Short mmCIF file of C-alpha atoms in Angstrom, two decimals:
data_model
loop_
_atom_site.label_atom_id
_atom_site.label_comp_id
_atom_site.label_asym_id
_atom_site.label_seq_id
_atom_site.Cartn_x
_atom_site.Cartn_y
_atom_site.Cartn_z
CA ALA A 151 17.12 -8.17 -7.41
CA ALA A 152 19.76 -6.55 -9.62
CA ALA A 153 17.08 -5.41 -12.06
CA VAL A 154 15.12 -3.82 -9.26
CA ALA A 155 18.23 -2.14 -7.90
CA GLY A 156 18.97 -0.78 -11.35
CA ALA A 157 15.44 0.54 -11.63
CA VAL A 158 15.86 2.35 -8.33
CA ALA A 159 19.15 3.86 -9.42
CA GLY A 160 17.74 4.95 -12.76
CA ALA A 161 14.39 6.26 -11.60
CA VAL A 162 13.52 9.90 -12.06
CA TRP A 163 12.81 11.30 -8.62
CA SER A 164 10.76 14.44 -8.21
CA GLN A 165 10.10 17.18 -5.71
CA THR A 166 13.23 16.74 -3.57
CA ARG A 167 13.90 20.33 -2.60
CA ARG A 168 13.67 21.41 1.02
CA SER A 169 11.83 24.63 0.34
CA GLY A 170 8.08 24.20 0.30
CA SER A 171 5.90 26.45 2.42
CA ARG A 172 8.87 28.38 3.83
CA THR A 173 9.43 30.01 0.47
CA GLY A 174 5.80 30.38 -0.48
CA SER A 175 5.72 27.33 -2.75
CA ASP A 176 2.53 25.32 -3.00
CA GLU A 177 4.56 22.20 -2.21
CA PRO A 178 4.69 21.22 1.48
CA HIS A 179 8.02 21.45 3.21
CA CYS A 180 10.31 18.55 2.38
CA PRO A 181 12.19 17.01 5.34
CA ALA A 182 15.21 15.70 3.45
CA ARG A 183 17.35 15.78 0.33
CA PRO A 184 19.46 13.14 -1.43
CA GLU A 185 22.81 12.31 0.18
CA LEU A 186 21.67 13.54 3.60
CA PRO A 187 22.40 11.15 6.49
CA LEU A 188 19.29 9.94 8.29
CA SER A 189 20.52 11.64 11.43
CA GLU A 190 19.91 15.01 9.71
CA VAL A 191 16.45 14.27 8.32
CA GLU A 192 13.77 16.47 9.88
CA THR A 193 11.22 14.57 11.90
CA PRO A 194 8.71 13.10 11.96
CA ALA A 195 9.50 11.62 8.54
CA LEU A 196 8.29 8.60 6.62
CA VAL A 197 11.33 6.49 5.70
CA LEU A 198 11.65 3.66 3.19
CA ASP A 199 14.50 1.18 3.53
CA LEU A 200 15.30 0.60 -0.15
CA ASP A 201 17.26 -2.59 0.47
CA ALA A 202 14.32 -4.13 2.35
CA ALA A 203 11.78 -2.93 -0.23
CA GLU A 204 13.84 -4.41 -3.07
CA SER A 205 14.11 -7.65 -1.12
CA ASN A 206 10.32 -7.73 -0.78
CA MET A 207 9.81 -7.18 -4.51
CA HIS A 208 12.32 -9.93 -5.27
CA SER A 209 10.60 -12.29 -2.81
CA LEU A 210 7.26 -11.69 -4.52
CA ASP A 211 8.83 -12.43 -7.91
CA GLN A 212 10.30 -15.67 -6.56
CA HIS A 213 6.93 -16.83 -5.28
CA MET A 214 5.08 -15.83 -8.44
CA SER A 215 7.50 -17.77 -10.63
CA ALA A 216 5.60 -20.89 -9.53
CA PHE A 217 2.37 -19.50 -11.04
CA PRO A 218 3.16 -18.56 -14.65
CA GLY A 219 -0.49 -17.91 -15.54
CA VAL A 220 -1.02 -15.37 -12.76
CA ARG A 221 -0.03 -11.73 -12.97
CA VAL A 222 0.52 -9.17 -10.21
CA ARG A 223 -1.26 -5.82 -10.16
CA PRO A 224 0.18 -4.11 -7.04
CA HIS A 225 -2.14 -1.89 -5.06
CA ALA A 226 -1.01 1.73 -5.09
CA LYS A 227 -3.17 2.63 -2.10
CA SER A 228 -0.26 1.43 0.05
CA HIS A 229 2.22 4.02 -1.19
CA LYS A 230 0.38 6.54 -3.44
CA CYS A 231 3.70 7.11 -5.18
CA PRO A 232 4.16 6.74 -8.97
CA GLU A 233 7.95 6.50 -8.70
CA LEU A 234 7.66 3.42 -6.52
CA ALA A 235 4.93 2.03 -8.78
CA LYS A 236 7.23 2.27 -11.79
CA ILE A 237 9.86 0.25 -9.94
CA GLN A 238 7.26 -2.41 -9.12
CA LEU A 239 6.27 -2.50 -12.79
CA LYS A 240 9.80 -3.56 -13.74
CA SER A 241 8.91 -7.05 -12.54
CA PRO A 242 8.15 -9.50 -15.37
CA PHE A 243 5.15 -10.73 -13.35
CA THR A 244 3.51 -7.32 -12.97
CA ARG A 245 0.96 -5.59 -15.16
CA GLY A 246 -0.49 -2.21 -14.24
CA MET A 247 -1.50 -0.89 -10.84
CA CYS A 248 -4.58 -1.01 -8.66
CA CYS A 249 -5.98 2.12 -7.06
CA ALA A 250 -8.69 2.67 -4.47
CA LYS A 251 -9.43 6.31 -5.32
CA VAL A 252 -9.65 8.49 -8.38
CA SER A 253 -6.99 10.81 -6.95
CA GLU A 254 -4.58 7.85 -6.70
CA ALA A 255 -5.30 6.90 -10.31
CA GLU A 256 -4.63 10.48 -11.40
CA ALA A 257 -1.31 10.52 -9.56
CA MET A 258 -0.29 7.22 -11.15
CA VAL A 259 -1.18 8.25 -14.71
CA ARG A 260 0.35 11.71 -14.45
CA GLY A 261 3.46 10.05 -13.04
CA GLY A 262 3.77 7.78 -16.06
CA VAL A 263 1.84 4.66 -15.02
CA LEU A 264 -0.57 4.13 -17.91
CA ASP A 265 -2.44 0.95 -16.91
CA VAL A 266 -4.69 1.54 -13.91
CA TYR A 267 -7.55 -0.46 -12.44
CA LEU A 268 -9.81 1.37 -9.99
CA ALA A 269 -10.72 -1.53 -7.70
CA ASN A 270 -13.58 0.32 -6.05
CA GLU A 271 -17.02 1.54 -7.03
CA VAL A 272 -17.19 5.20 -8.08
CA VAL A 273 -20.60 6.81 -8.51
CA ALA A 274 -19.91 10.56 -8.18
CA PRO A 275 -20.30 12.05 -11.70
CA GLU A 276 -17.29 14.38 -11.44
CA LYS A 277 -15.04 11.56 -10.29
CA MET A 278 -16.24 9.34 -13.11
CA LYS A 279 -15.47 12.08 -15.61
CA ARG A 280 -11.99 12.48 -14.12
CA MET A 281 -11.33 8.76 -14.59
CA LEU A 282 -12.39 8.93 -18.22
CA ASN A 283 -10.19 11.98 -18.70
CA LEU A 284 -7.16 9.83 -17.88
CA ALA A 285 -7.95 7.64 -20.87
CA VAL A 286 -9.03 10.33 -23.30
CA HIS A 287 -6.39 12.97 -22.59
CA HIS A 288 -3.50 10.98 -21.11
CA GLY A 289 -3.65 7.79 -23.16
CA ALA A 290 -4.08 5.54 -20.15
CA HIS A 291 -5.76 2.16 -20.17
CA ILE A 292 -8.27 2.33 -17.34
CA SER A 293 -10.66 -0.25 -15.96
CA VAL A 294 -13.33 0.22 -13.33
CA CYS A 295 -15.31 -1.83 -10.84
CA VAL A 296 -19.10 -2.01 -10.40
CA ASP A 297 -21.69 -3.91 -8.39
CA SER A 298 -24.95 -2.28 -9.54
CA ALA A 299 -26.91 -1.72 -12.73
CA GLU A 300 -27.18 1.97 -11.87
CA ASN A 301 -23.42 2.31 -11.89
CA VAL A 302 -23.14 0.47 -15.22
CA ARG A 303 -25.67 2.82 -16.80
CA MET A 304 -23.80 5.84 -15.44
CA TRP A 305 -20.53 4.64 -16.96
CA GLY A 306 -22.27 3.98 -20.25
CA ARG A 307 -23.77 7.45 -20.32
CA PHE A 308 -20.54 9.23 -19.41
CA VAL A 309 -18.52 7.25 -21.96
CA GLU A 310 -20.93 8.48 -24.63
CA GLU A 311 -20.99 12.07 -23.37
CA GLU A 312 -17.48 12.67 -22.06
CA ALA A 313 -15.16 10.20 -23.80
CA LYS A 314 -15.72 10.54 -27.54
CA GLY A 315 -12.21 9.30 -28.32
CA LEU A 316 -12.36 6.24 -26.06
CA GLU A 317 -12.95 3.01 -27.96
CA GLU A 318 -14.21 1.07 -24.95
CA LEU A 319 -14.11 1.04 -21.15
CA SER A 320 -13.21 -2.18 -19.34
CA VAL A 321 -15.66 -2.91 -16.52
CA VAL A 322 -15.16 -5.50 -13.76
CA VAL A 323 -18.01 -6.91 -11.66
CA GLU A 324 -17.27 -7.15 -7.95
CA ILE A 325 -18.45 -10.25 -6.08
CA ASN A 326 -19.11 -10.35 -2.34
CA VAL A 327 -16.95 -13.29 -1.26
CA GLY A 328 -17.34 -12.85 2.49
CA GLN A 329 -16.12 -9.40 3.40
CA ASN A 330 -19.71 -8.15 3.30
CA ARG A 331 -18.78 -4.74 2.01
CA CYS A 332 -19.35 -4.28 -1.71
CA GLY A 333 -20.18 -6.77 -4.45
CA VAL A 334 -23.11 -8.73 -5.84
CA GLU A 335 -24.34 -11.68 -3.79
CA THR A 336 -25.08 -14.46 -6.28
CA PRO A 337 -23.81 -15.87 -9.59
CA GLU A 338 -27.16 -14.95 -11.12
CA GLN A 339 -26.70 -11.30 -10.16
CA ALA A 340 -23.17 -11.36 -11.58
CA VAL A 341 -24.45 -12.77 -14.87
CA ALA A 342 -27.18 -10.13 -15.11
CA LEU A 343 -24.69 -7.34 -14.50
CA ALA A 344 -22.17 -8.79 -16.96
CA LYS A 345 -24.88 -9.03 -19.63
CA LEU A 346 -25.82 -5.40 -19.03
CA ILE A 347 -22.19 -4.33 -19.42
CA ALA A 348 -21.75 -6.40 -22.59
CA SER A 349 -24.91 -4.91 -24.10
CA THR A 350 -23.96 -1.31 -23.32
CA PRO A 351 -22.20 0.44 -26.22
CA ARG A 352 -18.46 0.95 -25.65
CA LEU A 353 -18.41 -0.95 -22.37
CA ARG A 354 -16.53 -4.26 -22.21
CA PHE A 355 -17.13 -6.92 -19.60
CA ALA A 356 -13.58 -7.50 -18.37
CA GLY A 357 -14.06 -10.06 -15.59
CA ILE A 358 -14.76 -10.29 -11.87
CA GLN A 359 -13.16 -9.12 -8.65
CA ALA A 360 -13.26 -11.48 -5.65
CA TYR A 361 -11.36 -9.81 -2.80
CA GLN A 362 -11.58 -10.84 0.84
CA GLY A 363 -9.78 -8.14 2.81
CA ALA A 364 -10.72 -9.53 6.21
CA ALA A 365 -8.80 -12.73 5.45
CA GLN A 366 -5.45 -10.98 5.12
CA HIS A 367 -4.74 -10.86 8.86
CA ILE A 368 -6.07 -14.22 9.97
CA ARG A 369 -3.06 -15.43 11.96
CA SER A 370 -3.39 -19.15 11.30
CA ALA A 371 -2.21 -19.98 7.79
CA LYS A 372 -4.47 -23.03 7.80
CA THR A 373 -7.55 -20.99 8.69
CA ARG A 374 -6.57 -18.27 6.24
CA GLY A 375 -6.20 -20.86 3.50
CA ALA A 376 -9.59 -22.38 4.33
CA THR A 377 -11.14 -18.91 4.11
CA VAL A 378 -9.61 -18.38 0.67
CA ASP A 379 -10.88 -21.81 -0.38
CA ARG A 380 -14.40 -20.50 0.20
CA VAL A 381 -13.57 -17.33 -1.75
CA THR A 382 -12.24 -19.43 -4.61
CA GLN A 383 -15.33 -21.63 -4.66
CA VAL A 384 -17.60 -18.59 -4.99
CA ALA A 385 -15.43 -17.20 -7.80
CA ARG A 386 -15.43 -20.59 -9.55
CA GLU A 387 -19.24 -20.75 -9.41
CA VAL A 388 -19.55 -17.25 -10.84
CA VAL A 389 -17.17 -18.05 -13.71
CA ALA A 390 -19.12 -21.23 -14.47
CA ALA A 391 -22.42 -19.32 -14.48
CA LEU A 392 -21.00 -16.70 -16.82
CA ARG A 393 -19.78 -19.33 -19.25
CA ALA A 394 -23.13 -21.12 -19.12
CA ALA A 395 -24.70 -17.82 -20.13
CA GLY A 396 -22.31 -17.48 -23.07
CA LEU A 397 -20.01 -14.96 -21.42
CA GLU A 398 -16.27 -15.53 -21.11
CA CYS A 399 -14.60 -14.24 -17.95
CA PRO A 400 -11.09 -13.17 -18.97
CA LEU A 401 -10.12 -11.85 -15.53
CA VAL A 402 -10.50 -13.10 -11.96
CA THR A 403 -8.71 -10.63 -9.72
CA GLY A 404 -8.33 -10.23 -5.97
CA ALA A 405 -6.06 -11.35 -3.13
CA GLY A 406 -3.75 -9.33 -0.92
CA THR A 407 -0.43 -9.53 0.86
CA GLY A 408 -1.68 -12.03 3.44
CA THR A 409 -3.44 -14.46 1.10
CA PHE A 410 -1.99 -14.18 -2.41
CA PRO A 411 -0.21 -17.57 -2.41
CA PHE A 412 -3.59 -19.25 -1.96
CA GLU A 413 -5.36 -17.35 -4.74
CA ALA A 414 -2.37 -17.65 -7.06
CA GLY A 415 -2.37 -21.42 -6.63
CA SER A 416 -6.13 -21.85 -6.87
CA GLY A 417 -6.39 -22.38 -10.61
CA VAL A 418 -9.19 -19.78 -10.66
CA PHE A 419 -7.49 -16.43 -10.10
CA ASN A 420 -5.26 -15.06 -12.84
CA GLU A 421 -4.41 -11.75 -11.15
CA ILE A 422 -3.50 -10.76 -7.59
CA GLN A 423 -3.50 -7.35 -5.92
CA PRO A 424 -0.97 -7.26 -3.04
CA GLY A 425 -0.08 -3.80 -1.81
CA SER A 426 1.45 -3.83 1.66
CA TYR A 427 4.10 -6.42 0.74
CA VAL A 428 6.50 -3.71 -0.42
CA PHE A 429 6.36 -1.97 3.01
CA MET A 430 4.94 -4.38 5.62
CA ASP A 431 3.89 -3.27 9.10
CA VAL A 432 3.47 -4.55 12.66
CA ASP A 433 0.07 -6.09 11.98
CA TYR A 434 1.18 -8.07 8.93
CA SER A 435 4.30 -9.26 10.73
CA LEU A 436 2.02 -11.02 13.24
CA ASN A 437 1.14 -13.52 10.51
CA PRO A 438 3.65 -16.24 11.44
CA ASP A 439 4.14 -17.36 7.83
CA SER A 440 5.00 -13.87 6.55
CA PHE A 441 8.24 -13.80 4.55
CA PHE A 442 8.48 -10.09 3.74
CA ARG A 443 10.72 -7.63 5.59
CA ASN A 444 9.75 -4.42 7.34
CA ALA A 445 10.76 -1.65 4.95
CA LEU A 446 8.63 1.28 6.14
CA PHE A 447 9.40 3.35 9.22
CA VAL A 448 8.62 6.65 10.84
CA LEU A 449 11.77 8.45 11.90
CA ALA A 450 11.23 10.42 15.11
CA THR A 451 13.37 12.51 17.45
CA VAL A 452 13.56 12.11 21.21
CA ILE A 453 12.46 15.47 22.65
CA SER A 454 12.29 14.50 26.33
CA ARG A 455 13.24 11.65 28.60
CA ASN A 456 12.29 10.71 32.13
CA GLU A 457 15.01 8.66 33.79
CA ALA A 458 13.00 7.90 36.93
CA GLY A 459 10.01 6.65 34.95
CA LYS A 460 12.21 5.09 32.27
CA TRP A 461 10.44 6.61 29.32
CA ALA A 462 11.39 8.76 26.36
CA VAL A 463 9.05 11.05 24.42
CA VAL A 464 9.34 11.40 20.64
CA ASP A 465 7.97 14.03 18.28
CA ALA A 466 5.71 11.61 16.38
CA GLY A 467 2.19 10.96 17.58
CA LEU A 468 -1.29 10.44 16.20
CA LYS A 469 -0.68 12.86 13.33
CA SER A 470 2.22 10.70 12.14
CA HIS A 471 0.85 7.17 12.69
CA SER A 472 -2.40 5.39 12.17
CA VAL A 473 -3.21 3.43 15.32
CA ASP A 474 -6.45 1.83 14.07
CA THR A 475 -4.87 -1.61 14.50
CA GLY A 476 -2.52 -0.75 17.37
CA MET A 477 0.55 1.25 18.34
CA PRO A 478 3.79 1.31 16.36
CA ARG A 479 6.77 -0.75 17.45
CA LEU A 480 10.28 0.43 18.17
CA PHE A 481 12.65 -0.91 15.52
CA ARG A 482 15.92 0.64 16.61
CA HIS A 483 17.60 3.66 18.09
CA TYR A 484 19.39 5.78 15.54
CA PRO A 485 22.31 6.28 15.59
CA ALA A 486 22.65 2.95 17.37
CA LEU A 487 25.58 3.94 19.60
CA GLY A 488 25.47 0.42 20.95
CA LYS A 489 21.73 0.79 21.55
CA GLY A 490 19.87 -0.95 18.77
CA ALA A 491 22.28 -2.91 16.60
CA PRO A 492 20.29 -5.82 15.11
CA ASP A 493 23.01 -8.35 16.06
CA ASP A 494 23.05 -7.35 19.72
CA ALA A 495 20.96 -9.97 21.53
CA THR A 496 20.68 -7.91 24.71
CA THR A 497 19.50 -4.89 22.78
CA ALA A 498 17.11 -7.00 20.72
CA ARG A 499 15.51 -8.22 23.96
CA LEU A 500 15.33 -4.67 25.29
CA ILE A 501 13.60 -3.38 22.17
CA LYS A 502 11.21 -6.33 22.20
CA ASP A 503 10.21 -5.48 25.77
CA VAL A 504 9.71 -1.76 25.13
CA ARG A 505 6.11 -0.55 25.37
CA MET A 506 4.75 2.23 23.17
CA GLU A 507 2.15 4.57 24.67
CA ASN A 508 -0.03 7.19 23.03
CA GLY A 509 0.99 10.67 24.12
CA GLY A 510 -1.40 12.59 21.87
CA ASP A 511 -1.32 14.29 18.49
CA GLU A 512 2.41 15.08 18.47
CA HIS A 513 3.89 12.67 21.03
CA PHE A 514 4.39 8.97 21.64
CA LYS A 515 6.09 7.58 24.73
CA ILE A 516 8.66 4.82 24.57
CA VAL A 517 8.45 3.08 27.94
CA TYR A 518 11.47 0.94 28.76
CA PRO A 519 11.30 -2.26 30.86
CA THR A 520 12.13 -2.10 34.55
CA TYR A 521 15.43 -3.94 34.00
CA ALA A 522 16.66 -1.27 31.57
CA SER A 523 19.42 1.06 32.69
CA VAL A 524 19.57 4.79 31.98
CA GLU A 525 22.33 4.02 29.46
CA ASP A 526 19.88 1.84 27.54
CA MET A 527 17.64 4.83 26.88
CA PRO A 528 18.18 7.26 23.99
CA ASN A 529 19.33 10.78 24.77
CA VAL A 530 17.40 13.93 23.96
CA GLY A 531 18.09 14.70 20.32
CA ASP A 532 18.65 11.05 19.35
CA LYS A 533 16.44 9.57 16.68
CA VAL A 534 14.45 6.35 16.62
CA LEU A 535 12.87 4.29 13.85
CA LEU A 536 9.31 3.14 14.51
CA ILE A 537 7.45 0.43 12.56
CA PRO A 538 3.88 1.55 11.77
CA ASN A 539 1.16 -0.82 12.88
CA HIS A 540 -0.84 -0.19 9.70
CA CYS A 541 1.19 1.01 6.73
CA ASP A 542 -1.48 2.27 4.29
CA PRO A 543 -3.17 4.92 6.48
CA THR A 544 0.18 5.88 8.04
CA VAL A 545 1.56 6.70 4.58
CA ASN A 546 -1.54 8.83 4.00
CA MET A 547 -0.48 11.08 6.90
CA HIS A 548 2.78 12.12 5.23
CA ASN A 549 3.60 14.31 2.24
CA TRP A 550 6.99 12.77 1.48
CA LEU A 551 8.59 9.34 1.43
CA VAL A 552 12.30 9.49 2.26
CA ALA A 553 13.97 6.61 0.41
CA ALA A 554 17.22 5.63 2.11
CA ARG A 555 19.87 3.01 1.53
CA GLY A 556 21.66 2.18 4.70
CA ASP A 557 21.92 5.38 6.71
CA ARG A 558 21.87 7.79 3.77
CA VAL A 559 19.02 9.31 1.80
CA GLU A 560 19.01 8.37 -1.88
CA HIS A 561 15.80 10.03 -3.00
CA VAL A 562 12.68 11.73 -1.78
CA TRP A 563 9.29 10.92 -3.29
CA ARG A 564 6.05 12.84 -3.13
CA VAL A 565 3.15 10.98 -1.50
CA HIS A 566 -0.10 11.84 -3.30
CA ARG A 567 -2.21 11.45 -0.23
CA GLY A 568 -5.82 12.34 0.43
#
């Protein structure tokens, strides 16, 4: 934990001015600056609790210490922030970052993260050229994911035409292990694709990806583990088929925040890809065996309150939160003023019984239980911290991540969204 804290303190933080569009800059307006109290941060704002995030990184390290042959490649799609990625990479268990999009990979490399795996198929020629550019002109080690012969041939052609200085491109074959999204269906198809990669000049067969995203939120740990057992069996069969065909499989990668202990302990996987663990959200917290803390919040301001109806309206709505998996949850009033202290059992019950309602693009309603008094409700101008229901797409709605320790801003990071 001390090493992580030191990394936070020593990180180089960028784009923290509060100018942006008001002064004609291309940068969007920044809602905060270092040393500002949270009560003065402009809202809605995406807020990271640094203490909780560091705790989550430390917890992951503790769990991974039991699996010395397995490395962590955190998924940057959760935060899209190279400064946070560089802190994650301080862990002795971590190697490189995962990305879901070329734009995320570009942000990582240009921010100083030089080992990037694009864990998604890319077939658009311009995007493929941009990925290769990161290796040729920025010195990054990049690896890519495929599930078709057409895609392999495209990478082979573009490596020859666009990446003269690149010695080889690492290519991973994706296996469909139950999510029924991308990936080849059989060990035989995986072998055929791996052979094509190995026979293509300057392409290197790097291994397989076996990711089951739908398993991450299965509430029962027993059922989740049984689902991963099936994933592991498919991956094991593919590895065996590759070896029978004379092909070594140096990498078996996959897993996520909800399942990584199962993959890490399987004896098959040697890399995991958790992303949300550093933030967490309402949906992940519904997994009863979750041991990570909520570290990501949306700070909002109360702009109206209705005492008769016992509701308050905040200035954060659908443009500030993804509600694809449900509404956010009230974490606390801020400042607490006796209304939201974590050690106050009465207040904890009140917050648990609060109901969030969708008020549209710019508004959510916080509806208080019938037993609540007017004094239990926040005043106009007070701020509240909301826990997003789904962290990844919520982050993608914000330009800045306000990193705070306690009630004071330490740094502000640019979110490379899109």
